[in-house]
PDB file of C-alpha atoms in Angstrom:
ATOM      1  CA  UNK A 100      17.171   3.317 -21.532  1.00 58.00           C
ATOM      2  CA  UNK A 101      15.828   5.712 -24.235  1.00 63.00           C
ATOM      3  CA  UNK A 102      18.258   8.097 -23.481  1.00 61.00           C
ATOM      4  CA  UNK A 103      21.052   5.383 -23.925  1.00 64.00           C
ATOM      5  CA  UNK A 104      19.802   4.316 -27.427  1.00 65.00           C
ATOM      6  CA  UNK A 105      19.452   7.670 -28.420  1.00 64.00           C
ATOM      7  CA  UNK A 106      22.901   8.552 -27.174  1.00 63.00           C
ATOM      8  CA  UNK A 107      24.589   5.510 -28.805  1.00 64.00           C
ATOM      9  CA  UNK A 108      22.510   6.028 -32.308  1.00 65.00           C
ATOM     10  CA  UNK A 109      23.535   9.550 -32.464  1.00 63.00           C
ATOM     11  CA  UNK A 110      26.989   8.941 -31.655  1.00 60.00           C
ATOM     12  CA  UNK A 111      27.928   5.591 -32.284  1.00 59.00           C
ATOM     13  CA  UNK A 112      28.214   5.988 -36.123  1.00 58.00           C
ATOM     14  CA  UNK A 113      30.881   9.008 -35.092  1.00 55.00           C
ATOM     15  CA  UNK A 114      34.387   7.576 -35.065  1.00 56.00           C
ATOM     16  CA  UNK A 115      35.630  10.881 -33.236  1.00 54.00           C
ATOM     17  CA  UNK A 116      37.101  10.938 -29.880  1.00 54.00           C
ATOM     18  CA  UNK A 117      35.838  14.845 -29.665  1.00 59.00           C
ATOM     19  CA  UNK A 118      31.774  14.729 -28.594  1.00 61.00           C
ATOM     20  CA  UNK A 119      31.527  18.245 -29.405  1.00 70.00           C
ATOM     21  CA  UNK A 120      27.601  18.493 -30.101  1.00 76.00           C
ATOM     22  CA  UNK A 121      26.362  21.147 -32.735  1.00 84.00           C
ATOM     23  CA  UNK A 122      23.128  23.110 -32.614  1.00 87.00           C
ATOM     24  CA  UNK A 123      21.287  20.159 -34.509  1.00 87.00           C
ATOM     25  CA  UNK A 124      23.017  17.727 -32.211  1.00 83.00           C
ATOM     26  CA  UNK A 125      21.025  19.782 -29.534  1.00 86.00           C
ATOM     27  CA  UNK A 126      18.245  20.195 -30.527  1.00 90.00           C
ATOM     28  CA  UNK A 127      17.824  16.349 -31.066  1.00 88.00           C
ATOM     29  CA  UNK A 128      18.387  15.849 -27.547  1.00 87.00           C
ATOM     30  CA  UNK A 129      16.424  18.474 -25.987  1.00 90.00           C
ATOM     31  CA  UNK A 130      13.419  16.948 -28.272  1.00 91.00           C
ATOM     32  CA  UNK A 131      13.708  13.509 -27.308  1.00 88.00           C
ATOM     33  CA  UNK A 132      14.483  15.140 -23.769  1.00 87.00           C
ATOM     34  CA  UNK A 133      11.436  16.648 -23.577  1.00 89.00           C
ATOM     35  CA  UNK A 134       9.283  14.421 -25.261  1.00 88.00           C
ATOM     36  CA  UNK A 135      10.584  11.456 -22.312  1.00 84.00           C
ATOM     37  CA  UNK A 136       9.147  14.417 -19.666  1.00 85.00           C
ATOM     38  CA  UNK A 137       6.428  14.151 -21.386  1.00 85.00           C
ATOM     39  CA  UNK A 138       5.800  10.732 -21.571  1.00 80.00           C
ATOM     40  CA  UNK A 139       6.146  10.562 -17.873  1.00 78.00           C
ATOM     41  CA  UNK A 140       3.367  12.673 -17.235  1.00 78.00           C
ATOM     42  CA  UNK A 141       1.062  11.976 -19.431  1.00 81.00           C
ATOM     43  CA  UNK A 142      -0.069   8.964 -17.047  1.00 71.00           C
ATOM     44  CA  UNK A 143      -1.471  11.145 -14.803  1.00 72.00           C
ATOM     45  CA  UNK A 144      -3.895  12.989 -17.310  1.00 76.00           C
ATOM     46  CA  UNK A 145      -6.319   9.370 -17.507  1.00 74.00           C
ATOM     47  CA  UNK A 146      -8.145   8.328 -14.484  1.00 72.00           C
ATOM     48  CA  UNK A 147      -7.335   5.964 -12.285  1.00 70.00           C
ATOM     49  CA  UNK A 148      -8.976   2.425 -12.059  1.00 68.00           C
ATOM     50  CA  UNK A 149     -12.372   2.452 -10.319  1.00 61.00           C
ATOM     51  CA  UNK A 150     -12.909   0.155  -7.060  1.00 58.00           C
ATOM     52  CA  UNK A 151     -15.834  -2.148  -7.368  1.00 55.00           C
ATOM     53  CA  UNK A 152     -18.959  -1.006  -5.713  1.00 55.00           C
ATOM     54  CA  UNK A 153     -18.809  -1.449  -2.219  1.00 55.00           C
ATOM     55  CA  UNK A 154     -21.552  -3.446  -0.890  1.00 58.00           C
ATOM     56  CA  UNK A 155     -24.562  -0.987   1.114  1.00 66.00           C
ATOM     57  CA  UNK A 156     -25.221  -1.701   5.074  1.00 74.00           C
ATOM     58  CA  UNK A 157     -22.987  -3.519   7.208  1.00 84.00           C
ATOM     59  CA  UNK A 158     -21.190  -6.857   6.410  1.00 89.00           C
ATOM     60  CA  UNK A 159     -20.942 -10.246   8.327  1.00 91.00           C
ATOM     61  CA  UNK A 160     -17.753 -11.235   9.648  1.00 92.00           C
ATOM     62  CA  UNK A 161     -17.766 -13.557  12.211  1.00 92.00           C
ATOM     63  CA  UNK A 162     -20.330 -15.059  14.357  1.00 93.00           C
ATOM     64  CA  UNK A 163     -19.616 -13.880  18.441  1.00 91.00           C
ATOM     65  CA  UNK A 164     -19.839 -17.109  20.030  1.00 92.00           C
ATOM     66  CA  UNK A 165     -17.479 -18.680  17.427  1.00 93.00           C
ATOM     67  CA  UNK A 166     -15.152 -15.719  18.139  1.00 90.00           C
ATOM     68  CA  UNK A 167     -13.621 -16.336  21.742  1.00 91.00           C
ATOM     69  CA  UNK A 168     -12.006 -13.615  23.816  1.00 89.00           C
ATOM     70  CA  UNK A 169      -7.960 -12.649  23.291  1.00 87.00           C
ATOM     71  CA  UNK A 170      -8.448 -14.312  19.371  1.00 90.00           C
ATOM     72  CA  UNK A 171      -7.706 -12.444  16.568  1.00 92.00           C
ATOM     73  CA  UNK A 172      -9.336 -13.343  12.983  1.00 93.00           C
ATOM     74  CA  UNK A 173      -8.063 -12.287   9.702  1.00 94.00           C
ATOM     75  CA  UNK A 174     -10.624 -10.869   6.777  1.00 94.00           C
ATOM     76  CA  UNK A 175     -11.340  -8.893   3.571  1.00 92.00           C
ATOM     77  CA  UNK A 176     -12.592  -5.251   4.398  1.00 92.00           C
ATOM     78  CA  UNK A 177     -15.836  -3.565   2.317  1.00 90.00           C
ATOM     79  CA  UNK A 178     -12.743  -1.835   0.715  1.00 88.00           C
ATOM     80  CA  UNK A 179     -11.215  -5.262  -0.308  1.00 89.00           C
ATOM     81  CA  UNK A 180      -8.169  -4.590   1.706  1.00 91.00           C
ATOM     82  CA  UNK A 181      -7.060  -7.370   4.413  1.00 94.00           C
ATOM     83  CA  UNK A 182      -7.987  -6.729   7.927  1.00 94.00           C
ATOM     84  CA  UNK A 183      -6.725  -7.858  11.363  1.00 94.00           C
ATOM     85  CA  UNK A 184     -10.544  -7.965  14.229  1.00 94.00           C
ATOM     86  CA  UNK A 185      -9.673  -8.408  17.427  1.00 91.00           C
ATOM     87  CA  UNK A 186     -11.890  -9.402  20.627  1.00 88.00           C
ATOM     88  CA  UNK A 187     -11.178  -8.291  24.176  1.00 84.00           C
ATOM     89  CA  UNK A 188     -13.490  -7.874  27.717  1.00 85.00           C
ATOM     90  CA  UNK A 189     -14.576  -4.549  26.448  1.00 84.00           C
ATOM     91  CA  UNK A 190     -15.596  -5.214  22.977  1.00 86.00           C
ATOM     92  CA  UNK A 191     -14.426  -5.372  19.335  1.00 91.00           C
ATOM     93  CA  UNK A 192     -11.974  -3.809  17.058  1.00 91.00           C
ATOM     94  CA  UNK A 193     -10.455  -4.181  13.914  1.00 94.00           C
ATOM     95  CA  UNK A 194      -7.635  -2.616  11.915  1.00 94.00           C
ATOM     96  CA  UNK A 195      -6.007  -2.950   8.289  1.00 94.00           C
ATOM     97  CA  UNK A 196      -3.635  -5.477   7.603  1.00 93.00           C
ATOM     98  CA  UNK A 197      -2.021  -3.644   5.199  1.00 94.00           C
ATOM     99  CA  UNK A 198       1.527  -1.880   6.853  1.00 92.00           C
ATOM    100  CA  UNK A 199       1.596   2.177   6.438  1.00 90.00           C
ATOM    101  CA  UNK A 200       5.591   1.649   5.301  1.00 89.00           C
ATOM    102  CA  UNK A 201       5.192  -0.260   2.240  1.00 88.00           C
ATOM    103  CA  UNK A 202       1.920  -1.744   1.786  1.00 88.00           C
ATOM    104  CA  UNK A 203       2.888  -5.621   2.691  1.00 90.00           C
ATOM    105  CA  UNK A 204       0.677  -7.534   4.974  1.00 92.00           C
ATOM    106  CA  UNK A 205       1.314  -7.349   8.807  1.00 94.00           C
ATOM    107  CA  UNK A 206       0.520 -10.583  10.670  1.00 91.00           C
ATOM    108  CA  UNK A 207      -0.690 -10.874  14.489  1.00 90.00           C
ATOM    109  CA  UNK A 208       2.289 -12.571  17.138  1.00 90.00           C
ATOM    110  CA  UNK A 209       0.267 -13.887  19.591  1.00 87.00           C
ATOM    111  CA  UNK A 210       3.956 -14.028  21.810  1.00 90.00           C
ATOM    112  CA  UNK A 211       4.509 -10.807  21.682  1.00 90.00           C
ATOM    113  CA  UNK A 212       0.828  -9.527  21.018  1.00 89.00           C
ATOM    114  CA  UNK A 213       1.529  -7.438  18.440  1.00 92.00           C
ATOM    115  CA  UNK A 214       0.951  -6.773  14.602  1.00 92.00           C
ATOM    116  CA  UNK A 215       4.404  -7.116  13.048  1.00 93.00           C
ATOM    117  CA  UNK A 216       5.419  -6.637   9.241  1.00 92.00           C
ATOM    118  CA  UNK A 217       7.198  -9.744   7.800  1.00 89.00           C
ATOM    119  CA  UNK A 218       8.705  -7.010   5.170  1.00 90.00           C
ATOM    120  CA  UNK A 219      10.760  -4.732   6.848  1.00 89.00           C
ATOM    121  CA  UNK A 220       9.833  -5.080  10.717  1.00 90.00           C
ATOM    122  CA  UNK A 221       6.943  -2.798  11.711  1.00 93.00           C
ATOM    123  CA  UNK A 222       5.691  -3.424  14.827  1.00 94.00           C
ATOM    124  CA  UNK A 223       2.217  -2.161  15.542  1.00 94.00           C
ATOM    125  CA  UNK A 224      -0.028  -2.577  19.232  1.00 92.00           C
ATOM    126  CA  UNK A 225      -3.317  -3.385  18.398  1.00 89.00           C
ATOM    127  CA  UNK A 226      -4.366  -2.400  22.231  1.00 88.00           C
ATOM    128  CA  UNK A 227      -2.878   1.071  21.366  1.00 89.00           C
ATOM    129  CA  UNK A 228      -4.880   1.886  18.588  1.00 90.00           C
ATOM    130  CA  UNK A 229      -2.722   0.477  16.158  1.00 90.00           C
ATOM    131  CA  UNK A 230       0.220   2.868  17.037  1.00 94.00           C
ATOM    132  CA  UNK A 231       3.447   2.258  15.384  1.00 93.00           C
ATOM    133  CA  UNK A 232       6.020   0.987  17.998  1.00 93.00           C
ATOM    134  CA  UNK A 233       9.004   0.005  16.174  1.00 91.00           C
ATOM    135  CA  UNK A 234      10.351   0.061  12.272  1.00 89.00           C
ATOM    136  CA  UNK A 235      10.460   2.030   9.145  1.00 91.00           C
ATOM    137  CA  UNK A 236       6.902   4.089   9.644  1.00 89.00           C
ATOM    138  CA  UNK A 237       5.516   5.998  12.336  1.00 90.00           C
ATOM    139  CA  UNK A 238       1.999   5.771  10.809  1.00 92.00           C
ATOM    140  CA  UNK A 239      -0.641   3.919  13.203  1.00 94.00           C
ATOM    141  CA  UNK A 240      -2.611   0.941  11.090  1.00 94.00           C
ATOM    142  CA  UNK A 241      -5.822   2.594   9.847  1.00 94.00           C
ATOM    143  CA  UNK A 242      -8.893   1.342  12.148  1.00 94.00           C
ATOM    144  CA  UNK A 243     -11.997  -0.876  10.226  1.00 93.00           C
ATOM    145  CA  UNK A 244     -15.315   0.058  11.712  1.00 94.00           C
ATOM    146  CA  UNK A 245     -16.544  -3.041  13.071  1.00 94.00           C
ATOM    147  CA  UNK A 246     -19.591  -3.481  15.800  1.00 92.00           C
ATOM    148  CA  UNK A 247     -21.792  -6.418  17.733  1.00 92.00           C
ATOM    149  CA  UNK A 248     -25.153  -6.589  15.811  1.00 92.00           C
ATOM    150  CA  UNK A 249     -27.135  -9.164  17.172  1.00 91.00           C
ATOM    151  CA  UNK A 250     -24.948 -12.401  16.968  1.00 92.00           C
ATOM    152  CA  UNK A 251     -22.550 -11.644  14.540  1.00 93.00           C
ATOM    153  CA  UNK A 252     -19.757  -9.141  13.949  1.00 92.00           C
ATOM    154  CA  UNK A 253     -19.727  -6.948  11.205  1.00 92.00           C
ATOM    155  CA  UNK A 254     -18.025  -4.119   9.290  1.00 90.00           C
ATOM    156  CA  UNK A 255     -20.387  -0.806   9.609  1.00 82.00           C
TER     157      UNK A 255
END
């Protein structure tokens, strides 16, 4: 857009059909050029945004005899990122809700027993370590620590 404003300013008052451009011509545009680089990359010079603190020891989730075997049940990760846990015969597990192709949240199809993407159609197995099956990514969902501590669930 900056380039268009400049391009129309220095031009626009020119009633010439010729857009021959002269050294000073030039010159204008390689500055404004370069200052737009510039610009661009000067955003990576300040520091990002720190996370808030993330809480020390391991957090509640869910209570194990209010979670029942083959349920899934959605929550907020320590990182503050959702997350998909997941109870089966042989224990817990839990992975990131959040797809690996463009960051929107994957839900769980309890037809199909999968984690799918309502974005672009990523289809992850949760019994497969969160392994990409079908869609846009081949990046498996990153796993949440999660264990059995006494009668609740938590994130270690």
């Amino acid at each position: 857009m900056l380039w268009l404003s400049y391009f129309l300013f220095l031009f626009g008052s020119r009633r010439k059909s010729n857009l021959a451009i002269d050294r000073r011509g030039f010159i204008r545009i390689s500055s404004v050029a370069a200052l737009a680089i510039a610009g661009a990359g000067i955003g990576k010079l300040f520091p990002k945004e720190k996370k808030a603190a993330v809480a020390a020891g391991p957090i509640k989730i869910i209570k194990v005899s209010d979670f029942a075997i083959g349920k899934t049940h959605n929550f907020t990760s320590k990182s503050g990122t959702p997350a998909v846990l997941f109870k089966t015969k042989t224990g817990v597990y839990a992975y990131s809700a959040v797809c690996t192709h463009e960051g929107c949240t994957v839900a769980y199809n309890s037809a199909s027993k999968n984690l799918q993407c309502g974005c672009h159609g990523a289809v992850f197995d949760p019994e497969n370590g969160g392994k990409a099956l079908t869609g846009p990514t081949n990046k498996p969902l990153p796993k949440v620590k999660v264990a059995v501590e006494g009668a609740w669930i938590v994130e270690a």
